[in-house]
XYZ file of C-alpha atoms in Angstrom:
723
model
C 79.497 82.078 101.721
C 77.501 82.562 104.929
C 79.369 84.746 107.390
C 78.635 82.428 110.333
C 80.780 79.705 108.739
C 83.904 81.689 109.567
C 83.294 81.805 113.295
C 84.552 78.228 113.617
C 87.934 78.822 112.124
C 88.938 82.417 111.584
C 90.802 84.498 114.095
C 88.645 86.604 116.385
C 89.272 90.243 115.611
C 89.246 93.266 117.835
C 87.659 96.368 116.401
C 90.489 98.733 117.312
C 90.110 102.133 115.725
C 92.562 102.997 112.965
C 92.815 106.373 111.225
C 90.468 106.629 108.250
C 90.149 109.003 105.354
C 87.990 111.314 107.423
C 91.132 112.469 109.241
C 92.091 116.122 108.695
C 95.539 117.738 108.800
C 97.301 114.819 107.179
C 100.196 114.183 104.815
C 99.709 112.790 101.315
C 102.183 112.127 98.533
C 101.811 114.651 95.734
C 104.686 113.792 93.374
C 107.690 111.595 92.671
C 110.945 112.313 90.896
C 113.097 109.560 89.398
C 116.792 110.245 89.943
C 117.619 108.934 86.459
C 116.160 112.170 85.092
C 119.137 114.005 86.565
C 121.667 112.026 84.550
C 123.584 114.183 82.035
C 122.631 113.837 78.395
C 124.317 110.841 76.830
C 124.604 108.908 80.104
C 123.227 105.373 79.737
C 119.894 104.930 81.509
C 121.427 101.784 82.989
C 123.591 103.998 85.221
C 122.712 103.320 88.853
C 121.569 106.308 90.870
C 120.764 106.605 94.545
C 119.351 109.677 96.322
C 120.551 109.150 99.883
C 120.855 112.234 102.077
C 118.681 115.142 100.957
C 118.535 118.827 101.876
C 116.394 121.810 100.903
C 117.297 125.417 100.183
C 116.099 128.047 102.637
C 113.367 129.212 100.234
C 112.197 125.607 99.903
C 112.352 125.610 96.098
C 115.482 123.530 95.514
C 116.438 120.064 96.689
C 119.992 118.731 96.732
C 120.802 115.066 97.371
C 123.925 112.953 97.556
C 124.189 110.258 94.874
C 126.931 107.836 95.819
C 126.808 105.389 92.839
C 126.993 108.241 90.325
C 129.505 110.207 92.400
C 127.517 113.410 92.227
C 125.141 115.824 93.877
C 121.673 115.877 92.342
C 119.489 118.989 92.118
C 115.693 119.131 91.837
C 113.589 122.235 91.206
C 110.392 121.977 93.257
C 109.054 125.468 92.672
C 105.944 123.555 91.627
C 106.034 120.753 94.175
C 103.471 118.718 92.259
C 105.741 118.749 89.202
C 109.410 118.395 90.190
C 111.878 119.337 87.475
C 115.344 117.890 86.979
C 117.998 120.369 88.067
C 120.964 118.362 86.839
C 123.949 117.031 88.723
C 127.363 118.159 89.919
C 130.045 115.502 89.480
C 132.569 114.960 92.250
C 135.979 113.339 92.484
C 134.773 110.986 95.188
C 131.701 109.487 96.828
C 129.280 111.939 98.453
C 128.050 110.619 101.787
C 125.931 113.511 103.025
C 124.746 117.006 102.166
C 123.438 120.076 104.006
C 122.521 123.625 102.945
C 123.061 126.930 104.722
C 122.084 130.133 102.930
C 123.497 129.950 99.418
C 126.099 127.296 100.266
C 125.815 123.565 99.791
C 128.046 121.563 102.132
C 128.842 118.026 101.016
C 130.931 115.358 102.712
C 132.935 113.436 100.121
C 134.676 110.117 100.705
C 137.946 109.611 98.799
C 139.291 106.671 100.823
C 141.894 104.443 99.228
C 140.930 101.584 101.550
C 139.409 100.887 104.959
C 142.836 101.304 106.547
C 143.663 104.451 104.567
C 140.507 106.568 104.858
C 140.306 110.086 103.479
C 137.753 112.684 102.506
C 136.911 116.340 102.312
C 134.161 118.837 102.981
C 133.030 120.651 99.853
C 131.438 124.113 99.887
C 129.495 124.615 96.656
C 127.509 127.617 95.473
C 123.820 126.713 95.423
C 123.090 128.889 92.411
C 126.516 129.102 90.740
C 127.323 125.392 91.131
C 130.937 126.460 91.572
C 133.331 125.062 94.171
C 134.003 127.710 96.811
C 136.119 125.822 99.335
C 137.433 122.391 100.180
C 138.461 121.263 103.671
C 140.611 118.159 104.079
C 138.955 115.978 106.734
C 141.732 113.417 107.125
C 139.303 110.510 107.275
C 136.182 108.957 105.780
C 133.159 111.192 106.416
C 129.586 110.091 106.924
C 127.003 112.612 108.150
C 127.296 116.389 107.796
C 125.155 119.016 109.540
C 125.027 122.821 109.696
C 124.038 124.775 112.796
C 120.786 126.739 112.693
C 122.658 130.056 112.888
C 125.041 128.974 110.108
C 128.137 129.376 112.309
C 129.325 125.771 112.299
C 129.515 122.695 110.136
C 129.969 119.333 111.850
C 131.061 116.134 110.141
C 130.968 112.621 111.572
C 134.238 110.962 110.550
C 133.209 107.335 110.667
C 136.247 105.533 109.249
C 133.914 102.604 108.736
C 135.069 99.056 109.312
C 135.464 96.273 106.767
C 132.481 94.011 107.425
C 134.261 91.105 105.716
C 137.253 91.312 108.060
C 136.918 89.217 111.216
C 133.127 89.223 110.704
C 133.191 92.996 111.036
C 134.120 92.887 114.704
C 135.566 95.945 116.438
C 138.180 97.255 116.770
C 139.325 98.055 113.253
C 141.572 101.075 113.053
C 141.825 103.948 112.438
C 139.213 105.168 114.890
C 136.655 107.812 113.978
C 136.002 111.266 115.396
C 133.870 114.402 114.909
C 135.168 117.427 113.015
C 133.736 120.901 113.709
C 134.479 123.690 111.244
C 133.577 127.352 111.848
C 131.728 129.093 109.022
C 132.145 132.784 108.182
C 129.980 134.497 105.585
C 128.858 131.128 104.307
C 132.396 129.790 103.832
C 134.100 127.131 105.982
C 137.247 128.220 107.810
C 139.187 125.047 107.174
C 142.252 126.137 109.120
C 140.147 126.405 112.301
C 138.851 122.836 112.207
C 138.413 121.207 115.616
C 138.843 117.459 115.910
C 136.770 115.962 118.733
C 138.211 112.677 120.002
C 135.485 110.105 120.675
C 137.640 107.258 121.989
C 137.202 105.883 125.488
C 133.499 106.729 125.721
C 131.555 103.623 124.794
C 131.350 100.297 126.548
C 131.515 98.570 123.146
C 134.613 99.129 121.009
C 135.743 102.121 123.067
C 139.069 102.381 121.249
C 137.351 102.297 117.839
C 134.441 104.773 117.811
C 132.502 105.041 114.553
C 130.378 108.235 114.637
C 127.426 107.773 112.284
C 125.001 110.683 112.359
C 124.816 114.105 114.006
C 122.509 117.087 114.422
C 122.545 120.591 115.963
C 120.058 122.128 118.372
C 119.564 125.901 118.618
C 122.201 126.127 121.372
C 124.837 124.803 118.988
C 125.009 121.518 120.837
C 125.689 118.521 118.631
C 124.166 115.126 119.306
C 126.096 112.229 117.766
C 125.250 108.547 117.310
C 128.029 105.975 117.468
C 126.032 103.183 115.889
C 128.408 100.236 116.111
C 129.407 101.326 119.616
C 125.741 101.646 120.714
C 126.526 105.004 122.231
C 125.384 108.646 122.190
C 127.267 111.851 122.857
C 126.468 115.559 123.127
C 129.176 118.056 122.104
C 129.464 121.823 122.491
C 130.251 123.148 119.007
C 132.077 126.280 120.162
C 134.579 124.517 122.415
C 134.561 120.984 121.027
C 133.966 119.736 124.566
C 131.924 116.578 125.141
C 129.118 117.718 127.431
C 127.660 114.264 128.079
C 127.722 110.737 126.742
C 125.850 107.524 127.543
C 124.948 104.130 126.198
C 122.007 103.815 123.832
C 121.041 100.694 125.784
C 118.797 97.829 124.737
C 115.091 97.121 124.231
C 113.000 94.086 125.102
C 110.746 93.572 122.114
C 107.467 91.681 122.170
C 105.024 90.801 119.405
C 107.566 90.560 116.568
C 108.511 88.044 113.882
C 112.036 86.768 114.570
C 112.412 84.014 111.980
C 112.739 84.158 108.201
C 110.512 81.220 107.258
C 108.045 82.337 104.551
C 105.300 83.025 107.044
C 104.249 85.815 109.376
C 104.297 85.043 113.085
C 104.289 87.988 115.491
C 104.435 86.054 118.728
C 108.202 86.336 119.115
C 110.210 88.192 121.747
C 113.745 89.490 121.596
C 116.141 91.776 123.461
C 118.329 93.873 121.170
C 120.804 96.722 121.425
C 119.418 99.891 119.901
C 122.459 100.711 117.728
C 120.931 103.962 116.414
C 121.565 105.412 112.975
C 119.892 108.788 112.434
C 119.311 111.301 115.232
C 117.391 114.594 115.326
C 116.729 117.120 118.072
C 113.079 117.554 119.032
C 113.960 120.698 120.968
C 117.016 121.909 122.855
C 116.777 119.103 125.418
C 115.220 116.096 123.681
C 116.305 114.102 120.648
C 114.980 111.117 118.678
C 117.036 108.169 117.473
C 116.128 105.573 114.832
C 117.234 102.155 116.072
C 118.270 100.542 112.809
C 121.005 98.308 114.194
C 124.233 97.159 112.624
C 126.441 94.562 114.291
C 124.460 92.971 117.095
C 121.443 95.215 117.409
C 118.467 96.808 115.798
C 115.504 97.502 118.071
C 112.953 97.975 115.241
C 111.690 101.286 116.552
C 112.695 104.689 117.838
C 113.550 106.246 121.185
C 113.311 109.746 122.641
C 116.184 110.707 124.968
C 116.843 113.699 127.166
C 120.352 115.001 126.635
C 121.108 114.121 130.247
C 120.742 110.445 129.280
C 117.194 109.761 130.477
C 114.924 107.701 128.236
C 111.692 109.669 127.805
C 109.933 107.318 125.381
C 110.572 103.920 123.809
C 108.424 102.730 120.886
C 109.325 99.067 121.370
C 107.516 97.005 118.724
C 104.636 99.458 118.277
C 106.081 101.102 115.149
C 106.778 97.778 113.491
C 103.263 96.590 114.272
C 101.859 99.611 112.452
C 103.990 98.514 109.512
C 102.452 95.030 109.749
C 98.892 96.364 109.802
C 99.574 98.229 106.551
C 100.967 95.127 104.817
C 104.506 96.509 104.609
C 106.299 94.062 106.883
C 109.446 92.628 105.161
C 109.301 88.954 106.161
C 112.708 88.224 104.624
C 114.234 90.483 107.290
C 112.608 88.710 110.233
C 115.774 86.866 111.222
C 117.727 90.104 111.233
C 116.435 93.571 112.078
C 112.874 93.579 110.790
C 111.701 96.848 109.310
C 114.943 98.684 110.226
C 114.018 102.275 111.099
C 116.955 104.240 109.716
C 116.058 107.886 109.218
C 114.447 110.589 111.340
C 113.071 113.996 110.435
C 111.422 116.600 112.668
C 109.180 119.427 111.533
C 106.468 121.808 112.718
C 103.264 121.812 110.687
C 99.991 123.485 111.614
C 101.384 124.501 114.979
C 102.268 120.912 115.922
C 105.664 119.200 115.961
C 105.804 115.978 113.963
C 108.298 113.127 114.095
C 108.932 111.186 110.885
C 110.455 107.699 111.178
C 111.816 106.178 107.965
C 111.787 102.392 107.655
C 114.466 101.260 105.229
C 113.171 97.719 104.719
C 109.421 98.369 104.913
C 109.644 101.426 102.662
C 107.279 103.544 104.729
C 107.445 106.691 106.814
C 105.777 106.660 110.208
C 104.248 109.993 111.182
C 103.943 110.851 114.888
C 102.745 113.955 116.693
C 104.961 115.152 119.537
C 102.953 115.534 122.745
C 105.794 116.264 125.136
C 105.342 112.731 126.466
C 104.498 109.613 124.451
C 104.170 110.663 120.792
C 100.844 110.018 119.075
C 100.827 107.820 115.966
C 99.173 109.685 113.086
C 99.672 107.728 109.850
C 101.999 105.751 107.592
C 103.189 107.248 104.323
C 104.142 105.140 101.303
C 107.677 105.727 100.129
C 109.888 104.597 97.324
C 112.150 101.647 98.033
C 114.452 102.090 101.048
C 113.945 105.659 102.287
C 117.334 106.826 103.508
C 116.598 110.374 104.634
C 113.965 113.089 104.650
C 113.833 116.858 104.861
C 110.974 119.061 106.035
C 109.968 122.345 104.387
C 107.391 123.644 106.890
C 106.979 127.043 105.231
C 105.586 125.206 102.191
C 103.863 122.416 104.148
C 106.136 119.875 102.452
C 107.951 116.725 103.486
C 110.477 115.170 101.096
C 112.018 111.685 101.197
C 115.084 110.334 99.402
C 114.779 106.649 98.530
C 118.111 105.051 97.774
C 117.279 101.655 96.257
C 117.774 101.427 92.496
C 116.749 98.045 91.088
C 118.097 98.547 87.595
C 119.824 95.165 87.555
C 116.571 93.396 88.478
C 114.505 95.456 86.009
C 112.660 96.829 89.000
C 111.763 100.305 90.240
C 114.355 103.038 89.988
C 115.415 105.258 92.886
C 113.104 108.180 93.644
C 112.684 111.408 95.534
C 109.103 111.739 96.804
C 107.173 114.786 97.993
C 104.296 114.946 100.483
C 101.976 117.824 101.334
C 100.458 118.619 104.717
C 96.865 119.768 104.301
C 93.337 119.444 105.600
C 92.640 116.494 103.319
C 91.612 112.840 103.649
C 94.381 110.286 104.146
C 94.979 108.619 100.781
C 97.114 105.701 101.991
C 96.973 102.935 103.096
C 93.963 101.789 101.087
C 93.757 98.474 102.922
C 94.872 97.529 106.435
C 94.457 94.599 108.784
C 92.874 94.364 112.218
C 94.359 92.836 115.338
C 93.540 89.439 116.776
C 91.953 88.932 120.181
C 95.420 88.788 121.777
C 96.306 92.184 120.358
C 98.715 91.010 117.657
C 98.327 92.325 114.110
C 97.125 90.071 111.296
C 100.107 89.773 108.990
C 99.466 89.970 105.269
C 100.979 90.785 101.907
C 101.339 89.550 98.314
C 97.572 89.496 97.712
C 97.182 87.649 94.425
C 93.516 86.828 93.919
C 90.181 88.329 94.879
C 86.561 87.168 95.059
C 83.313 88.407 96.586
C 80.717 86.932 98.897
C 77.676 86.280 96.684
C 75.213 87.624 99.251
C 76.855 90.401 101.285
C 77.935 93.636 99.551
C 81.467 94.681 100.426
C 82.478 91.296 101.851
C 85.475 90.077 99.870
C 88.050 87.309 100.128
C 91.673 87.249 98.989
C 94.577 84.802 98.889
C 98.319 85.299 99.181
C 100.836 83.740 96.831
C 103.921 81.564 97.312
C 105.978 84.361 98.852
C 104.353 83.053 102.016
C 104.739 79.407 101.014
C 104.493 78.228 104.623
C 101.354 80.234 105.289
C 98.810 79.967 102.450
C 95.856 81.996 103.650
C 92.343 83.115 102.778
C 91.696 86.645 104.043
C 88.300 88.189 104.742
C 88.047 91.850 103.719
C 85.474 94.403 104.766
C 85.411 96.802 101.806
C 82.542 98.822 103.246
C 84.955 100.945 105.267
C 87.827 103.199 104.311
C 90.487 102.014 104.307
C 89.263 98.506 103.622
C 90.050 96.172 106.482
C 91.291 92.590 106.587
C 89.186 91.256 109.433
C 90.203 87.604 109.505
C 92.734 85.118 108.165
C 92.009 81.419 107.560
C 94.975 79.078 106.969
C 94.712 76.689 104.023
C 95.258 73.170 105.372
C 95.820 69.656 104.138
C 95.001 66.933 106.680
C 95.046 69.514 109.439
C 98.506 70.855 108.608
C 99.647 73.812 106.563
C 99.171 72.893 102.908
C 102.486 72.727 101.080
C 103.484 73.260 97.452
C 100.871 75.889 96.729
C 101.168 79.132 94.795
C 97.699 80.552 95.200
C 96.819 83.007 92.440
C 93.043 82.771 92.216
C 89.999 82.286 94.433
C 86.244 81.982 93.907
C 83.406 81.097 96.278
C 81.722 77.766 95.544
C 78.207 79.098 96.171
C 77.897 77.133 99.389
C 80.385 77.412 102.242
C 83.767 76.880 100.641
C 86.138 78.090 97.947
C 87.895 76.962 94.801
C 91.546 77.994 94.631
C 93.845 78.145 91.598
C 97.475 77.238 92.268
C 100.145 78.182 89.750
C 102.477 75.238 89.299
C 106.109 74.646 88.442
C 106.562 70.970 87.684
C 110.348 71.230 87.686
C 110.195 72.420 91.296
C 107.649 69.840 92.375
C 104.776 72.325 92.545
C 101.783 70.909 90.653
C 99.471 72.946 88.442
C 96.134 72.347 90.128
C 92.858 73.662 91.441
C 91.797 72.904 94.986
C 88.534 73.002 96.876
C 88.589 74.055 100.525
C 85.758 73.762 103.020
C 84.723 76.291 105.647
C 87.528 75.025 107.908
C 90.180 75.896 105.314
C 90.806 72.183 104.656
C 91.561 71.034 101.119
C 89.023 68.290 100.437
C 89.450 67.949 96.675
C 92.301 68.521 94.231
C 92.022 68.583 90.452
C 95.363 68.332 88.653
C 95.897 69.707 85.183
C 95.609 67.000 82.483
C 98.671 65.340 80.959
C 97.757 66.520 77.461
C 98.007 70.065 78.719
C 101.091 69.701 80.907
C 103.276 68.434 78.086
C 103.157 72.010 76.745
C 103.919 73.627 80.113
C 105.964 76.789 80.494
C 106.828 78.765 83.600
C 103.570 80.720 83.911
C 100.360 78.964 84.953
C 96.982 79.658 86.558
C 96.397 83.289 87.563
C 92.681 83.423 88.257
C 89.590 81.282 88.656
C 85.839 81.806 88.421
C 82.762 79.591 88.396
C 79.948 79.611 85.831
C 77.275 77.042 86.597
C 79.036 73.688 86.910
C 82.194 74.851 85.163
C 85.364 76.302 86.623
C 87.173 78.721 84.317
C 90.898 79.282 84.866
C 92.943 82.095 83.324
C 96.463 81.028 82.318
C 98.882 83.908 82.576
C 100.926 83.516 79.378
C 100.983 81.404 76.210
C 102.210 77.832 76.563
C 104.148 75.929 73.905
C 101.001 74.952 71.981
C 99.634 78.531 71.877
C 100.248 81.253 69.327
C 102.544 83.931 70.720
C 99.698 86.452 71.013
C 97.060 84.164 72.537
C 96.584 82.520 75.906
C 94.208 79.833 77.170
C 91.140 80.141 79.308
C 90.780 76.623 80.693
C 87.416 75.083 81.543
C 86.787 72.192 83.933
C 83.269 70.737 84.129
C 82.614 69.513 87.654
C 79.793 67.188 86.551
C 81.559 65.466 83.673
C 85.134 65.824 85.030
C 86.203 66.985 81.575
C 88.679 69.651 80.472
C 88.343 72.123 77.626
C 89.596 75.558 76.632
C 89.241 78.644 74.503
C 91.899 81.116 73.508
C 92.060 84.765 74.482
C 93.882 87.356 72.286
C 96.580 89.427 74.010
C 97.548 93.039 73.432
C 100.842 93.715 71.713
C 103.520 95.794 73.449
C 106.904 97.184 72.466
C 108.710 95.854 75.520
C 108.243 93.074 78.038
C 105.305 90.686 77.918
C 101.554 90.796 78.390
C 99.523 88.219 80.288
C 96.394 87.619 82.338
C 96.102 87.952 86.104
C 92.415 87.527 86.967
C 89.049 86.274 85.719
C 85.657 86.867 87.327
C 82.117 86.078 86.193
C 79.333 88.616 86.612
C 76.014 88.779 84.814
C 76.370 87.715 81.188
C 80.118 88.386 81.009
C 83.469 87.378 82.394
C 85.921 90.138 83.278
C 89.628 89.607 82.730
C 92.661 91.590 83.862
C 95.284 91.898 81.164
C 98.586 93.496 82.149
C 102.149 93.893 81.004
C 105.113 93.235 83.274
C 106.329 96.833 83.121
C 106.272 99.381 85.915
C 106.868 103.062 86.399
C 107.029 105.113 83.234
C 107.279 101.969 81.078
C 103.891 100.602 82.141
C 101.467 100.526 79.196
C 98.824 97.800 79.589
C 96.917 97.517 82.869
C 93.371 96.892 81.706
C 90.082 95.188 82.395
C 88.375 93.474 79.471
C 85.085 91.628 79.196
C 84.086 88.550 77.209
C 80.438 87.605 76.763
C 79.443 84.232 78.210
C 78.028 83.046 74.905
C 81.597 82.959 73.555
C 82.828 80.599 76.259
C 82.288 77.347 74.374
C 85.319 75.236 75.229
C 86.840 72.739 72.820
C 88.775 69.675 73.913
C 92.430 70.115 74.932
C 94.586 69.321 71.916
C 91.940 70.307 69.370
C 91.532 73.563 67.479
C 90.475 76.071 70.132
C 88.045 78.915 69.425
C 89.318 82.470 69.942
C 87.058 84.790 71.931
C 86.512 88.478 71.294
C 87.125 90.974 74.070
C 85.894 94.454 74.900
C 87.776 97.080 76.919
C 85.964 97.933 80.138
C 88.452 99.922 82.224
C 92.017 101.224 82.057
C 93.703 100.823 85.452
C 96.629 103.143 84.715
C 94.932 106.268 86.132
C 94.101 104.298 89.301
C 97.695 103.101 89.594
C 98.956 106.677 89.194
C 96.494 108.158 91.671
C 98.845 107.975 94.686
C 101.613 109.848 92.808
C 104.219 107.126 93.230
C 105.617 104.874 90.525
C 103.114 102.663 88.652
C 102.907 99.184 90.157
C 103.277 96.346 87.665
C 101.224 93.653 89.392
C 97.538 94.426 89.403
C 96.545 90.908 90.369
C 93.035 90.738 91.758
C 89.596 91.877 90.675
C 86.080 91.005 91.759
C 82.521 92.315 91.679
C 80.598 92.275 94.944
C 76.962 91.441 95.624
C 75.954 95.037 94.885
C 77.688 95.018 91.505
C 80.661 97.120 92.614
C 84.071 96.338 91.131
C 87.173 96.100 93.334
C 90.831 95.666 92.385
C 94.037 94.962 94.310
C 97.756 94.926 93.545
C 100.345 92.374 94.682
C 103.161 93.962 96.731
C 105.549 90.999 96.341
C 105.885 90.601 100.084
C 107.892 93.862 100.232
C 110.793 92.114 98.516
C 112.470 94.432 95.978
C 109.216 96.345 96.060
C 107.932 99.502 97.715
C 105.471 97.280 99.560
C 102.541 99.427 98.488
C 99.217 97.646 98.041
C 96.630 99.556 96.049
C 93.065 98.531 96.813
C 90.288 100.496 95.133
C 86.860 100.374 93.573
C 86.036 101.237 89.977
C 82.367 101.637 90.831
C 79.268 99.868 89.565
C 79.832 97.478 86.707
């Protein structure tokens, strides 16, 4: 397709510089550890696990995390950080909410509440090596965060006494009120009888009589900064005396350039003013601290803020962090009507002589990396995380960052909860592998759920992709410049019908028509009023021809339809994902539609056999004297087995009439995608959805990130070289 055709319709793009793989001194993920590997022998693998708050031993070789669903502390040996080893678990008689380590002592806050109105809990001191209980301090309420001072002299616990969100719509007040407990530590052991209870009532403008302390942290002066999330308030406490040194509102933020409506499309032209309602907080130095503005009741400012302890705001990220999330394809559209990407966690660490700020986005499943400058922090990169990073810990002496990702999708047969490790080194940035540019008005091009790929027949490295029905109200053709690293989405063309957004599409395949338009394959669901069809669009994105599947074929319909499309001469070939009712269980159709004769035909393609799940097709592309087909199972992580590229010679593609005996083609293995899908050291993605070969004969593949819905949001985009 001639490039000039796009100038009429596609968004004009600014060429803003974004970090590329030439960047030095960067963080890259080096390993992942599934929390299920810490389950005791004999425990069903269906047991939910959730690494939430994580801490590291002083030598940096052992990780300890709180696992609320399993009611335990989990241990991980990271002596070899590239190969984490299960360290087992320590069962508790309650729900661990937080963990910290000082010397050879693990401090864990444990919730034992009978109800919201009868909260209780204790602070556990556990031997790091012995795994033996050394002390237990009754806290008298439901604990949340726990922190240990740098000199090991104090442990502080935020007693949240959280509210019942189902009672009166969660409105404050709901008693009993929360407070902060400070416990002196002597020779590594808490002196429970010297506990100081710091009253936090009467401070905040919101719910003053019902404070709910959320998170806390020590600076080197043994001053404790505390967030009162639901109260939208911050306080600084002297640990030695228990005196409140200062307190002030967290305030609000006027956000611009955000998506504020859950509507199956991405629109970043919205504005909104929201209370910050911070969750995590960490000191940058003895005077400055960073808060993550997750939000809870009426807030959520989608970013982070740097405060001076005297109450001055030194920096506000506004929507800039969330827009970086958008550019990387991680924006969670389903959260648009609420709190967007929800920055929840913060970590601070010094690497290579520089101080870095790490912002954890719960809903976007990424970690934003910023360099502290003393003024406005400098954005460095985004790191891919597991699903819903809850906390992180830095191990600067080993150049390591570790995240704990709490979401365990066992019930949905999705990814399990993980701990992930990242190394700081003078290496290229490995992720993201594809990003988007900004439009002429400075807003990011929103994208996700890439489901089909094709190449410009004349220009090497110029590719096109479509999104699927996750964005049902925004079917789009994206232009991709694959000649740069990371690849860049440079333009987005809406798919239209009579000048309006085309409805009832589930775009899964795309191919250029050899002129100035495209053919698109739409996966149908007749029961939901979505037709199985192929559509032609012109260079304005307008659908000008639709070809419905024939009746003789549709009478055998099952849930899974068209997953890819290619063009050979005058014939469109469509890959159907899985067998229909008239197919053998181990074969699937490749449909053929002749544009000159308007006739349908098909051949059958033999599928691999697997021990679990199903196998189907997700792409077809013609190149030279072959067609190339992606065959994949629906498994992910350690269960993934079939993620492959096969070829079929063109001389085998001799379609027979629908309803007749169909010939079965022979296939040849070309490439195994599993090593590519493991290359970023996360869990193996299940949906490798797109493949194409560009004008220079170079093969490119892309995964579908499911719109960051029950997914890590990672999109892998890579080349497998010359075909």
